[in-house]
């Protein structure tokens, strides 16, 4: 540009546009309404390959009464119970669904929040996708993997003051999880059973009251070890 005046005007225009763009980006970065809209768009546009039918056929080849619909319903139920129990800091309600190792791991993490006087609140959960991902036989056990995608709010508060310590209670997060469940090889689905929820001890028939070691409170039989039904052995976020 040969004319210095024109060059100066263009420079000023460029700086103004740059500053306006920067301010807009800063506003959007803290505007939860905008963020939540973006999160929703991300969830709606996320492409997840659904292998449910393929996986279900593999399971039914050795367990003809297996129902993918019932199992996905069970997986969704367990996922929701985990989030609710975590927020309520009452992990015993999830004991019937988890292996001893996973239960102790989660309980230890939760006990640390209790010790610090904090609560990790997970709420406003909306499951966007739930499907069977894989199935395999590994020695004396069968392993089934489930993928769950959900939108939720996740933040930490001080128990005494209720002050928010981490994250934003008005901000949505889009999360992808993988759940792994095991059972003893050769077990078959009971067609008369509603879903996969344990309601009675398989050994003595008593109503489900499971101790912290996964035992029936009445007869002492270990229930949550995959010997009687599917049990959650791992749940973690995935990319």
Short mmCIF file of N, CA and C in Angstrom, two decimals, residues 36-222:
data_model
loop_
_atom_site.label_atom_id
_atom_site.label_comp_id
_atom_site.label_asym_id
_atom_site.label_seq_id
_atom_site.Cartn_x
_atom_site.Cartn_y
_atom_site.Cartn_z
N UNK A 36 -23.24 -25.07 26.40
CA UNK A 36 -24.17 -26.20 26.44
C UNK A 36 -24.76 -26.50 25.06
N UNK A 37 -24.97 -25.47 24.28
CA UNK A 37 -25.45 -25.68 22.91
C UNK A 37 -24.40 -26.42 22.09
N UNK A 38 -23.13 -26.03 22.27
CA UNK A 38 -22.04 -26.70 21.57
C UNK A 38 -21.90 -28.16 22.00
N UNK A 39 -22.08 -28.40 23.30
CA UNK A 39 -22.00 -29.76 23.82
C UNK A 39 -23.11 -30.62 23.22
N UNK A 40 -24.31 -30.05 23.15
CA UNK A 40 -25.44 -30.78 22.58
C UNK A 40 -25.19 -31.09 21.10
N UNK A 41 -24.66 -30.12 20.38
CA UNK A 41 -24.34 -30.34 18.97
C UNK A 41 -23.28 -31.43 18.81
N UNK A 42 -22.30 -31.41 19.71
CA UNK A 42 -21.26 -32.44 19.67
C UNK A 42 -21.85 -33.83 19.89
N UNK A 43 -22.76 -33.93 20.85
CA UNK A 43 -23.40 -35.22 21.14
C UNK A 43 -24.26 -35.69 19.97
N UNK A 44 -24.99 -34.75 19.37
CA UNK A 44 -25.89 -35.11 18.27
C UNK A 44 -25.12 -35.51 17.01
N UNK A 45 -23.95 -34.93 16.82
CA UNK A 45 -23.19 -35.21 15.60
C UNK A 45 -22.16 -36.32 15.78
N UNK A 46 -22.01 -36.80 17.01
CA UNK A 46 -21.02 -37.84 17.28
C UNK A 46 -21.44 -39.14 16.60
N UNK A 47 -20.57 -39.69 15.80
CA UNK A 47 -20.86 -40.94 15.09
C UNK A 47 -20.28 -42.10 15.88
N UNK A 48 -21.15 -42.99 16.35
CA UNK A 48 -20.72 -44.15 17.12
C UNK A 48 -21.17 -45.41 16.39
N UNK A 49 -20.22 -46.24 16.04
CA UNK A 49 -20.55 -47.50 15.38
C UNK A 49 -21.26 -48.42 16.38
N UNK A 50 -22.44 -48.89 16.01
CA UNK A 50 -23.25 -49.73 16.90
C UNK A 50 -23.11 -51.20 16.47
N UNK A 51 -22.45 -51.99 17.32
CA UNK A 51 -22.22 -53.40 17.03
C UNK A 51 -23.16 -54.31 17.83
N UNK A 52 -24.24 -53.75 18.35
CA UNK A 52 -25.13 -54.51 19.23
C UNK A 52 -25.61 -55.81 18.61
N UNK A 53 -26.12 -55.75 17.39
CA UNK A 53 -26.67 -56.95 16.75
C UNK A 53 -25.60 -58.02 16.55
N UNK A 54 -24.42 -57.61 16.12
CA UNK A 54 -23.33 -58.56 15.89
C UNK A 54 -22.91 -59.22 17.19
N UNK A 55 -22.75 -58.38 18.24
CA UNK A 55 -22.32 -58.90 19.54
C UNK A 55 -23.38 -59.81 20.14
N UNK A 56 -24.65 -59.39 20.04
CA UNK A 56 -25.74 -60.19 20.60
C UNK A 56 -25.81 -61.57 19.95
N UNK A 57 -25.55 -61.64 18.66
CA UNK A 57 -25.55 -62.94 17.96
C UNK A 57 -24.45 -63.84 18.50
N UNK A 58 -23.30 -63.28 18.82
CA UNK A 58 -22.20 -64.06 19.38
C UNK A 58 -22.59 -64.63 20.74
N UNK A 59 -23.25 -63.80 21.55
CA UNK A 59 -23.67 -64.27 22.87
C UNK A 59 -24.76 -65.33 22.75
N UNK A 60 -25.72 -65.10 21.88
CA UNK A 60 -26.83 -66.04 21.72
C UNK A 60 -26.38 -67.39 21.14
N UNK A 61 -25.21 -67.41 20.51
CA UNK A 61 -24.69 -68.67 19.99
C UNK A 61 -24.42 -69.66 21.12
N UNK A 62 -24.13 -69.13 22.32
CA UNK A 62 -23.89 -70.00 23.48
C UNK A 62 -24.93 -69.80 24.59
N UNK A 63 -25.74 -68.75 24.43
CA UNK A 63 -26.78 -68.43 25.42
C UNK A 63 -28.01 -67.95 24.68
N UNK A 64 -28.85 -68.88 24.19
CA UNK A 64 -29.98 -68.54 23.29
C UNK A 64 -30.98 -67.55 23.87
N UNK A 65 -31.11 -67.47 25.19
CA UNK A 65 -32.10 -66.59 25.79
C UNK A 65 -31.58 -65.18 26.07
N UNK A 66 -30.34 -64.92 25.68
CA UNK A 66 -29.78 -63.59 25.91
C UNK A 66 -30.55 -62.54 25.12
N UNK A 67 -30.90 -61.44 25.79
CA UNK A 67 -31.64 -60.34 25.15
C UNK A 67 -30.78 -59.07 25.21
N UNK A 68 -30.45 -58.54 24.04
CA UNK A 68 -29.65 -57.31 24.01
C UNK A 68 -30.43 -56.14 24.58
N UNK A 69 -31.75 -56.11 24.34
CA UNK A 69 -32.57 -55.01 24.87
C UNK A 69 -32.56 -55.01 26.40
N UNK A 70 -32.75 -56.19 26.99
CA UNK A 70 -32.75 -56.27 28.45
C UNK A 70 -31.38 -55.94 29.01
N UNK A 71 -30.34 -56.41 28.33
CA UNK A 71 -29.00 -56.16 28.85
C UNK A 71 -28.63 -54.69 28.76
N UNK A 72 -28.99 -54.04 27.67
CA UNK A 72 -28.72 -52.60 27.54
C UNK A 72 -29.50 -51.83 28.61
N UNK A 73 -30.73 -52.27 28.89
CA UNK A 73 -31.50 -51.66 29.96
C UNK A 73 -30.80 -51.81 31.30
N UNK A 74 -30.22 -52.98 31.53
CA UNK A 74 -29.46 -53.24 32.75
C UNK A 74 -28.22 -52.35 32.82
N UNK A 75 -27.50 -52.21 31.70
CA UNK A 75 -26.30 -51.38 31.67
C UNK A 75 -26.64 -49.92 31.96
N UNK A 76 -27.72 -49.43 31.39
CA UNK A 76 -28.15 -48.06 31.64
C UNK A 76 -28.50 -47.86 33.12
N UNK A 77 -29.18 -48.86 33.68
CA UNK A 77 -29.57 -48.78 35.09
C UNK A 77 -28.34 -48.73 36.00
N UNK A 78 -27.37 -49.59 35.73
CA UNK A 78 -26.15 -49.61 36.54
C UNK A 78 -25.40 -48.28 36.41
N UNK A 79 -25.31 -47.77 35.20
CA UNK A 79 -24.62 -46.50 34.97
C UNK A 79 -25.27 -45.38 35.78
N UNK A 80 -26.60 -45.31 35.74
CA UNK A 80 -27.30 -44.26 36.47
C UNK A 80 -27.13 -44.44 37.98
N UNK A 81 -27.20 -45.68 38.46
CA UNK A 81 -27.04 -45.93 39.89
C UNK A 81 -25.65 -45.53 40.37
N UNK A 82 -24.64 -45.76 39.53
CA UNK A 82 -23.28 -45.38 39.89
C UNK A 82 -23.19 -43.87 40.10
N UNK A 83 -23.75 -43.10 39.17
CA UNK A 83 -23.68 -41.63 39.28
C UNK A 83 -24.46 -41.14 40.50
N UNK A 84 -25.65 -41.72 40.71
CA UNK A 84 -26.48 -41.31 41.85
C UNK A 84 -25.81 -41.65 43.18
N UNK A 85 -25.24 -42.87 43.26
CA UNK A 85 -24.58 -43.29 44.50
C UNK A 85 -23.34 -42.44 44.77
N UNK A 86 -22.64 -42.07 43.70
CA UNK A 86 -21.44 -41.24 43.84
C UNK A 86 -21.81 -39.88 44.44
N UNK A 87 -22.86 -39.27 43.93
CA UNK A 87 -23.29 -37.97 44.43
C UNK A 87 -23.80 -38.06 45.86
N UNK A 88 -24.56 -39.12 46.15
CA UNK A 88 -25.11 -39.30 47.49
C UNK A 88 -24.06 -39.79 48.49
N UNK A 89 -22.88 -40.17 47.98
CA UNK A 89 -21.81 -40.73 48.80
C UNK A 89 -22.29 -41.92 49.62
N UNK A 90 -23.08 -42.75 48.94
CA UNK A 90 -23.64 -43.95 49.56
C UNK A 90 -23.36 -45.12 48.62
N UNK A 91 -22.13 -45.64 48.69
CA UNK A 91 -21.70 -46.61 47.69
C UNK A 91 -22.27 -48.00 47.89
N UNK A 92 -22.88 -48.26 49.06
CA UNK A 92 -23.38 -49.62 49.31
C UNK A 92 -24.52 -49.98 48.36
N UNK A 93 -25.23 -49.00 47.82
CA UNK A 93 -26.35 -49.31 46.93
C UNK A 93 -25.87 -49.89 45.60
N UNK A 94 -24.59 -49.64 45.28
CA UNK A 94 -24.06 -50.15 44.02
C UNK A 94 -23.37 -51.50 44.23
N UNK A 95 -23.26 -51.94 45.48
CA UNK A 95 -22.52 -53.17 45.78
C UNK A 95 -23.03 -54.40 45.01
N UNK A 96 -24.34 -54.58 44.81
CA UNK A 96 -24.80 -55.79 44.10
C UNK A 96 -24.32 -55.87 42.65
N UNK A 97 -23.85 -54.77 42.08
CA UNK A 97 -23.53 -54.75 40.66
C UNK A 97 -22.04 -54.80 40.35
N UNK A 98 -21.19 -54.57 41.38
CA UNK A 98 -19.76 -54.45 41.12
C UNK A 98 -18.96 -55.62 41.71
N UNK A 99 -17.85 -55.92 41.05
CA UNK A 99 -16.92 -56.90 41.60
C UNK A 99 -16.28 -56.31 42.86
N UNK A 100 -15.69 -57.18 43.67
CA UNK A 100 -15.08 -56.71 44.92
C UNK A 100 -13.96 -55.71 44.65
N UNK A 101 -13.14 -55.99 43.64
CA UNK A 101 -12.02 -55.09 43.34
C UNK A 101 -12.50 -53.71 42.93
N UNK A 102 -13.47 -53.65 42.03
CA UNK A 102 -13.98 -52.36 41.56
C UNK A 102 -14.71 -51.62 42.67
N UNK A 103 -15.49 -52.35 43.46
CA UNK A 103 -16.20 -51.73 44.57
C UNK A 103 -15.23 -51.08 45.55
N UNK A 104 -14.17 -51.79 45.91
CA UNK A 104 -13.20 -51.25 46.86
C UNK A 104 -12.47 -50.04 46.29
N UNK A 105 -12.20 -50.08 44.99
CA UNK A 105 -11.54 -48.93 44.33
C UNK A 105 -12.42 -47.70 44.38
N UNK A 106 -13.69 -47.86 44.02
CA UNK A 106 -14.62 -46.72 44.05
C UNK A 106 -14.87 -46.24 45.48
N UNK A 107 -15.00 -47.17 46.40
CA UNK A 107 -15.25 -46.79 47.79
C UNK A 107 -14.08 -46.00 48.36
N UNK A 108 -12.87 -46.40 48.02
CA UNK A 108 -11.69 -45.68 48.49
C UNK A 108 -11.68 -44.24 47.96
N UNK A 109 -12.02 -44.07 46.69
CA UNK A 109 -12.09 -42.73 46.10
C UNK A 109 -13.16 -41.89 46.78
N UNK A 110 -14.29 -42.51 47.06
CA UNK A 110 -15.40 -41.80 47.68
C UNK A 110 -15.08 -41.45 49.14
N UNK A 111 -14.42 -42.35 49.83
CA UNK A 111 -14.03 -42.08 51.22
C UNK A 111 -13.11 -40.87 51.31
N UNK A 112 -12.29 -40.65 50.27
CA UNK A 112 -11.40 -39.49 50.26
C UNK A 112 -12.21 -38.19 50.17
N UNK A 113 -13.26 -38.19 49.34
CA UNK A 113 -14.13 -37.01 49.28
C UNK A 113 -14.78 -36.77 50.64
N UNK A 114 -15.23 -37.83 51.30
CA UNK A 114 -15.86 -37.70 52.61
C UNK A 114 -14.87 -37.13 53.61
N UNK A 115 -13.64 -37.63 53.58
CA UNK A 115 -12.60 -37.15 54.49
C UNK A 115 -12.32 -35.66 54.30
N UNK A 116 -12.35 -35.21 53.03
CA UNK A 116 -12.06 -33.81 52.72
C UNK A 116 -13.29 -32.90 52.87
N UNK A 117 -14.43 -33.50 53.15
CA UNK A 117 -15.64 -32.70 53.30
C UNK A 117 -16.14 -32.13 51.99
N UNK A 118 -15.98 -32.90 50.93
CA UNK A 118 -16.40 -32.46 49.60
C UNK A 118 -17.40 -33.45 49.00
N UNK A 119 -18.17 -32.96 48.04
CA UNK A 119 -19.08 -33.81 47.29
C UNK A 119 -18.89 -33.57 45.81
N UNK A 120 -18.67 -34.64 45.07
CA UNK A 120 -18.59 -34.55 43.61
C UNK A 120 -20.01 -34.79 43.07
N UNK A 121 -20.66 -33.71 42.70
CA UNK A 121 -22.04 -33.79 42.23
C UNK A 121 -22.07 -34.14 40.74
N UNK A 122 -22.78 -35.21 40.41
CA UNK A 122 -23.01 -35.59 39.02
C UNK A 122 -24.53 -35.64 38.84
N UNK A 123 -25.05 -34.76 38.00
CA UNK A 123 -26.50 -34.64 37.88
C UNK A 123 -26.90 -34.28 36.46
N UNK A 124 -28.23 -34.19 36.27
CA UNK A 124 -28.80 -33.86 34.96
C UNK A 124 -28.19 -34.75 33.87
N UNK A 125 -28.23 -36.05 34.13
CA UNK A 125 -27.61 -37.03 33.24
C UNK A 125 -28.58 -37.42 32.13
N UNK A 126 -28.11 -37.32 30.92
CA UNK A 126 -28.90 -37.76 29.77
C UNK A 126 -28.09 -38.72 28.93
N UNK A 127 -28.48 -39.99 28.91
CA UNK A 127 -27.75 -40.99 28.12
C UNK A 127 -28.14 -40.82 26.65
N UNK A 128 -27.14 -40.55 25.83
CA UNK A 128 -27.37 -40.32 24.41
C UNK A 128 -27.20 -41.59 23.58
N UNK A 129 -26.38 -42.50 24.08
CA UNK A 129 -26.10 -43.72 23.31
C UNK A 129 -25.67 -44.82 24.26
N UNK A 130 -26.17 -46.03 24.01
CA UNK A 130 -25.76 -47.20 24.79
C UNK A 130 -25.82 -48.42 23.87
N UNK A 131 -24.72 -49.11 23.71
CA UNK A 131 -24.69 -50.25 22.80
C UNK A 131 -23.66 -51.28 23.24
N UNK A 132 -23.84 -52.51 22.76
CA UNK A 132 -22.87 -53.56 23.01
C UNK A 132 -21.69 -53.37 22.07
N UNK A 133 -20.50 -53.50 22.60
CA UNK A 133 -19.31 -53.24 21.79
C UNK A 133 -18.56 -54.52 21.42
N UNK A 134 -18.42 -55.44 22.37
CA UNK A 134 -17.67 -56.66 22.07
C UNK A 134 -18.03 -57.75 23.06
N UNK A 135 -17.73 -58.99 22.67
CA UNK A 135 -17.94 -60.14 23.54
C UNK A 135 -16.83 -61.14 23.28
N UNK A 136 -16.31 -61.71 24.37
CA UNK A 136 -15.25 -62.70 24.22
C UNK A 136 -15.31 -63.70 25.38
N UNK A 137 -14.79 -64.87 25.14
CA UNK A 137 -14.62 -65.87 26.18
C UNK A 137 -13.14 -65.91 26.55
N UNK A 138 -12.87 -65.71 27.83
CA UNK A 138 -11.50 -65.63 28.31
C UNK A 138 -11.32 -66.66 29.43
N UNK A 139 -10.89 -67.84 29.05
CA UNK A 139 -10.71 -68.90 30.03
C UNK A 139 -12.03 -69.33 30.64
N UNK A 140 -12.16 -69.16 31.96
CA UNK A 140 -13.37 -69.58 32.66
C UNK A 140 -14.38 -68.46 32.82
N UNK A 141 -14.21 -67.37 32.06
CA UNK A 141 -15.17 -66.26 32.16
C UNK A 141 -15.54 -65.73 30.78
N UNK A 142 -16.68 -65.07 30.74
CA UNK A 142 -17.15 -64.39 29.54
C UNK A 142 -17.12 -62.90 29.80
N UNK A 143 -16.69 -62.15 28.81
CA UNK A 143 -16.49 -60.71 28.97
C UNK A 143 -17.31 -59.95 27.93
N UNK A 144 -18.16 -59.05 28.41
CA UNK A 144 -19.01 -58.25 27.54
C UNK A 144 -18.70 -56.77 27.77
N UNK A 145 -18.50 -56.04 26.68
CA UNK A 145 -18.15 -54.62 26.78
C UNK A 145 -19.30 -53.76 26.24
N UNK A 146 -19.59 -52.70 26.95
CA UNK A 146 -20.68 -51.78 26.59
C UNK A 146 -20.13 -50.37 26.46
N UNK A 147 -20.60 -49.65 25.47
CA UNK A 147 -20.25 -48.24 25.31
C UNK A 147 -21.46 -47.38 25.67
N UNK A 148 -21.20 -46.36 26.49
CA UNK A 148 -22.24 -45.42 26.89
C UNK A 148 -21.73 -43.99 26.67
N UNK A 149 -22.53 -43.18 26.01
CA UNK A 149 -22.24 -41.75 25.84
C UNK A 149 -23.34 -40.97 26.55
N UNK A 150 -22.94 -39.95 27.30
CA UNK A 150 -23.94 -39.21 28.08
C UNK A 150 -23.54 -37.75 28.24
N UNK A 151 -24.56 -36.91 28.38
CA UNK A 151 -24.36 -35.51 28.76
C UNK A 151 -24.71 -35.39 30.24
N UNK A 152 -23.87 -34.67 30.97
CA UNK A 152 -24.11 -34.53 32.41
C UNK A 152 -23.47 -33.26 32.93
N UNK A 153 -23.80 -32.93 34.16
CA UNK A 153 -23.12 -31.84 34.86
C UNK A 153 -22.30 -32.45 35.98
N UNK A 154 -21.08 -31.98 36.13
CA UNK A 154 -20.10 -32.61 37.01
C UNK A 154 -19.29 -31.52 37.69
N UNK A 155 -19.48 -31.36 39.00
CA UNK A 155 -18.77 -30.31 39.73
C UNK A 155 -18.58 -30.74 41.19
N UNK A 156 -17.73 -30.02 41.90
CA UNK A 156 -17.41 -30.35 43.29
C UNK A 156 -17.81 -29.19 44.20
N UNK A 157 -18.46 -29.53 45.31
CA UNK A 157 -18.87 -28.50 46.27
C UNK A 157 -18.31 -28.81 47.65
N UNK A 158 -18.23 -27.78 48.47
CA UNK A 158 -17.86 -27.93 49.87
C UNK A 158 -19.10 -28.36 50.65
N UNK A 159 -18.99 -29.42 51.43
CA UNK A 159 -20.17 -29.95 52.12
C UNK A 159 -20.76 -28.97 53.13
N UNK A 160 -19.92 -28.18 53.76
CA UNK A 160 -20.41 -27.28 54.81
C UNK A 160 -20.98 -25.99 54.23
N UNK A 161 -20.24 -25.37 53.33
CA UNK A 161 -20.68 -24.07 52.80
C UNK A 161 -21.48 -24.19 51.51
N UNK A 162 -21.42 -25.36 50.86
CA UNK A 162 -22.08 -25.60 49.56
C UNK A 162 -21.46 -24.76 48.44
N UNK A 163 -20.29 -24.18 48.73
CA UNK A 163 -19.60 -23.38 47.73
C UNK A 163 -19.02 -24.29 46.64
N UNK A 164 -19.12 -23.85 45.41
CA UNK A 164 -18.58 -24.63 44.31
C UNK A 164 -17.06 -24.50 44.29
N UNK A 165 -16.39 -25.64 44.33
CA UNK A 165 -14.92 -25.65 44.38
C UNK A 165 -14.29 -25.94 43.02
N UNK A 166 -14.96 -26.73 42.23
CA UNK A 166 -14.43 -27.12 40.92
C UNK A 166 -15.55 -27.16 39.90
N UNK A 167 -15.24 -26.74 38.68
CA UNK A 167 -16.15 -26.76 37.54
C UNK A 167 -17.32 -25.79 37.74
N UNK A 168 -18.38 -25.97 36.96
CA UNK A 168 -19.51 -25.04 36.94
C UNK A 168 -20.80 -25.85 36.98
N UNK A 169 -21.67 -25.63 37.96
CA UNK A 169 -22.91 -26.40 38.07
C UNK A 169 -23.90 -26.16 36.93
N UNK A 170 -23.63 -25.15 36.11
CA UNK A 170 -24.51 -24.86 34.98
C UNK A 170 -23.94 -25.32 33.64
N UNK A 171 -22.78 -25.95 33.68
CA UNK A 171 -22.11 -26.34 32.45
C UNK A 171 -22.29 -27.82 32.17
N UNK A 172 -22.65 -28.14 30.94
CA UNK A 172 -22.81 -29.54 30.51
C UNK A 172 -21.47 -30.10 30.02
N UNK A 173 -21.32 -31.41 30.20
CA UNK A 173 -20.16 -32.13 29.69
C UNK A 173 -20.64 -33.33 28.89
N UNK A 174 -19.97 -33.58 27.79
CA UNK A 174 -20.29 -34.76 26.98
C UNK A 174 -19.22 -35.80 27.25
N UNK A 175 -19.62 -36.96 27.78
CA UNK A 175 -18.68 -37.97 28.21
C UNK A 175 -18.93 -39.30 27.48
N UNK A 176 -17.85 -40.00 27.21
CA UNK A 176 -17.93 -41.33 26.59
C UNK A 176 -17.32 -42.34 27.56
N UNK A 177 -18.06 -43.41 27.84
CA UNK A 177 -17.60 -44.41 28.80
C UNK A 177 -17.59 -45.81 28.19
N UNK A 178 -16.73 -46.64 28.76
CA UNK A 178 -16.71 -48.07 28.44
C UNK A 178 -16.93 -48.84 29.73
N UNK A 179 -17.92 -49.73 29.72
CA UNK A 179 -18.21 -50.58 30.86
C UNK A 179 -17.89 -52.02 30.49
N UNK A 180 -17.23 -52.73 31.40
CA UNK A 180 -16.87 -54.13 31.16
C UNK A 180 -17.54 -54.99 32.22
N UNK A 181 -18.26 -56.02 31.79
CA UNK A 181 -18.91 -56.94 32.73
C UNK A 181 -18.44 -58.36 32.45
N UNK A 182 -18.35 -59.14 33.52
CA UNK A 182 -17.91 -60.53 33.43
C UNK A 182 -18.96 -61.46 34.03
N UNK A 183 -18.93 -62.71 33.60
CA UNK A 183 -19.68 -63.75 34.28
C UNK A 183 -18.95 -65.08 34.05
N UNK A 184 -19.30 -66.07 34.85
CA UNK A 184 -18.69 -67.38 34.72
C UNK A 184 -19.06 -68.00 33.37
N UNK A 185 -18.08 -68.57 32.70
CA UNK A 185 -18.34 -69.20 31.40
C UNK A 185 -19.35 -70.33 31.56
N UNK A 186 -20.28 -70.38 30.63
CA UNK A 186 -21.28 -71.43 30.66
C UNK A 186 -22.59 -71.04 31.30
N UNK A 187 -22.64 -69.88 31.99
CA UNK A 187 -23.90 -69.43 32.57
C UNK A 187 -24.90 -69.10 31.47
N UNK A 188 -26.17 -69.31 31.76
CA UNK A 188 -27.22 -69.04 30.79
C UNK A 188 -28.20 -68.03 31.36
N UNK A 189 -28.79 -67.24 30.48
CA UNK A 189 -29.77 -66.24 30.87
C UNK A 189 -31.06 -66.93 31.30
N UNK A 190 -31.59 -66.52 32.43
CA UNK A 190 -32.88 -67.02 32.90
C UNK A 190 -33.98 -66.23 32.19
N UNK A 191 -34.76 -66.87 31.31
CA UNK A 191 -35.77 -66.12 30.55
C UNK A 191 -36.88 -65.54 31.41
N UNK A 192 -37.06 -66.09 32.61
CA UNK A 192 -38.12 -65.58 33.48
C UNK A 192 -37.68 -64.45 34.37
N UNK A 193 -36.40 -64.10 34.31
CA UNK A 193 -35.88 -63.05 35.16
C UNK A 193 -35.99 -61.70 34.48
N UNK A 194 -36.39 -60.70 35.23
CA UNK A 194 -36.53 -59.35 34.69
C UNK A 194 -35.17 -58.68 34.66
N UNK A 195 -34.63 -58.49 33.47
CA UNK A 195 -33.32 -57.85 33.34
C UNK A 195 -32.23 -58.68 33.98
N UNK A 196 -31.22 -57.99 34.52
CA UNK A 196 -30.09 -58.69 35.15
C UNK A 196 -29.93 -58.30 36.60
N UNK A 197 -30.91 -57.62 37.17
CA UNK A 197 -30.80 -57.16 38.54
C UNK A 197 -30.93 -58.31 39.52
N UNK A 198 -29.99 -58.40 40.47
CA UNK A 198 -30.06 -59.43 41.51
C UNK A 198 -31.06 -58.97 42.57
N UNK A 199 -32.15 -59.69 42.74
CA UNK A 199 -33.15 -59.34 43.75
C UNK A 199 -33.20 -60.34 44.89
N UNK A 200 -32.68 -61.54 44.66
CA UNK A 200 -32.63 -62.57 45.69
C UNK A 200 -31.30 -63.32 45.60
N UNK A 201 -30.84 -63.80 46.72
CA UNK A 201 -29.60 -64.57 46.74
C UNK A 201 -29.78 -65.85 45.94
N UNK A 202 -28.92 -66.13 44.96
CA UNK A 202 -29.05 -67.34 44.16
C UNK A 202 -28.85 -68.62 44.97
N UNK A 203 -28.23 -68.49 46.16
CA UNK A 203 -27.94 -69.68 46.97
C UNK A 203 -29.07 -70.01 47.94
N UNK A 204 -29.54 -69.00 48.71
CA UNK A 204 -30.55 -69.27 49.73
C UNK A 204 -31.91 -68.66 49.42
N UNK A 205 -31.97 -67.78 48.41
CA UNK A 205 -33.25 -67.20 48.01
C UNK A 205 -33.68 -66.00 48.82
N UNK A 206 -32.86 -65.58 49.78
CA UNK A 206 -33.22 -64.44 50.62
C UNK A 206 -33.17 -63.14 49.82
N UNK A 207 -33.95 -62.12 50.24
CA UNK A 207 -33.89 -60.82 49.55
C UNK A 207 -32.46 -60.29 49.57
N UNK A 208 -32.10 -59.58 48.52
CA UNK A 208 -30.72 -59.12 48.37
C UNK A 208 -30.32 -58.13 49.44
N UNK A 209 -29.43 -58.56 50.31
CA UNK A 209 -28.76 -57.68 51.27
C UNK A 209 -27.31 -58.10 51.24
N UNK A 210 -26.48 -57.34 50.54
CA UNK A 210 -25.11 -57.75 50.29
C UNK A 210 -24.15 -56.95 51.16
N UNK A 211 -23.23 -57.64 51.78
CA UNK A 211 -22.25 -56.99 52.63
C UNK A 211 -21.17 -56.34 51.77
N UNK A 212 -20.26 -55.62 52.42
CA UNK A 212 -19.20 -54.93 51.68
C UNK A 212 -18.26 -55.90 50.98
N UNK A 213 -18.27 -57.15 51.38
CA UNK A 213 -17.41 -58.15 50.72
C UNK A 213 -18.16 -58.88 49.61
N UNK A 214 -19.37 -58.42 49.28
CA UNK A 214 -20.13 -59.03 48.20
C UNK A 214 -20.87 -60.29 48.59
N UNK A 215 -21.01 -60.52 49.92
CA UNK A 215 -21.66 -61.73 50.40
C UNK A 215 -23.12 -61.49 50.74
N UNK A 216 -23.91 -62.56 50.64
CA UNK A 216 -25.29 -62.51 51.10
C UNK A 216 -25.27 -62.36 52.62
N UNK A 217 -26.05 -61.44 53.14
CA UNK A 217 -26.06 -61.19 54.58
C UNK A 217 -26.70 -62.33 55.36
N UNK A 218 -27.39 -63.24 54.67
CA UNK A 218 -28.10 -64.32 55.34
C UNK A 218 -27.31 -65.63 55.36
N UNK A 219 -26.76 -66.02 54.19
CA UNK A 219 -26.07 -67.31 54.14
C UNK A 219 -24.57 -67.19 53.93
N UNK A 220 -24.09 -66.00 53.63
CA UNK A 220 -22.65 -65.79 53.48
C UNK A 220 -22.10 -66.11 52.11
N UNK A 221 -22.94 -66.52 51.16
CA UNK A 221 -22.46 -66.83 49.82
C UNK A 221 -22.00 -65.55 49.12
N UNK A 222 -20.88 -65.64 48.39
CA UNK A 222 -20.40 -64.51 47.62
C UNK A 222 -21.24 -64.40 46.35
#
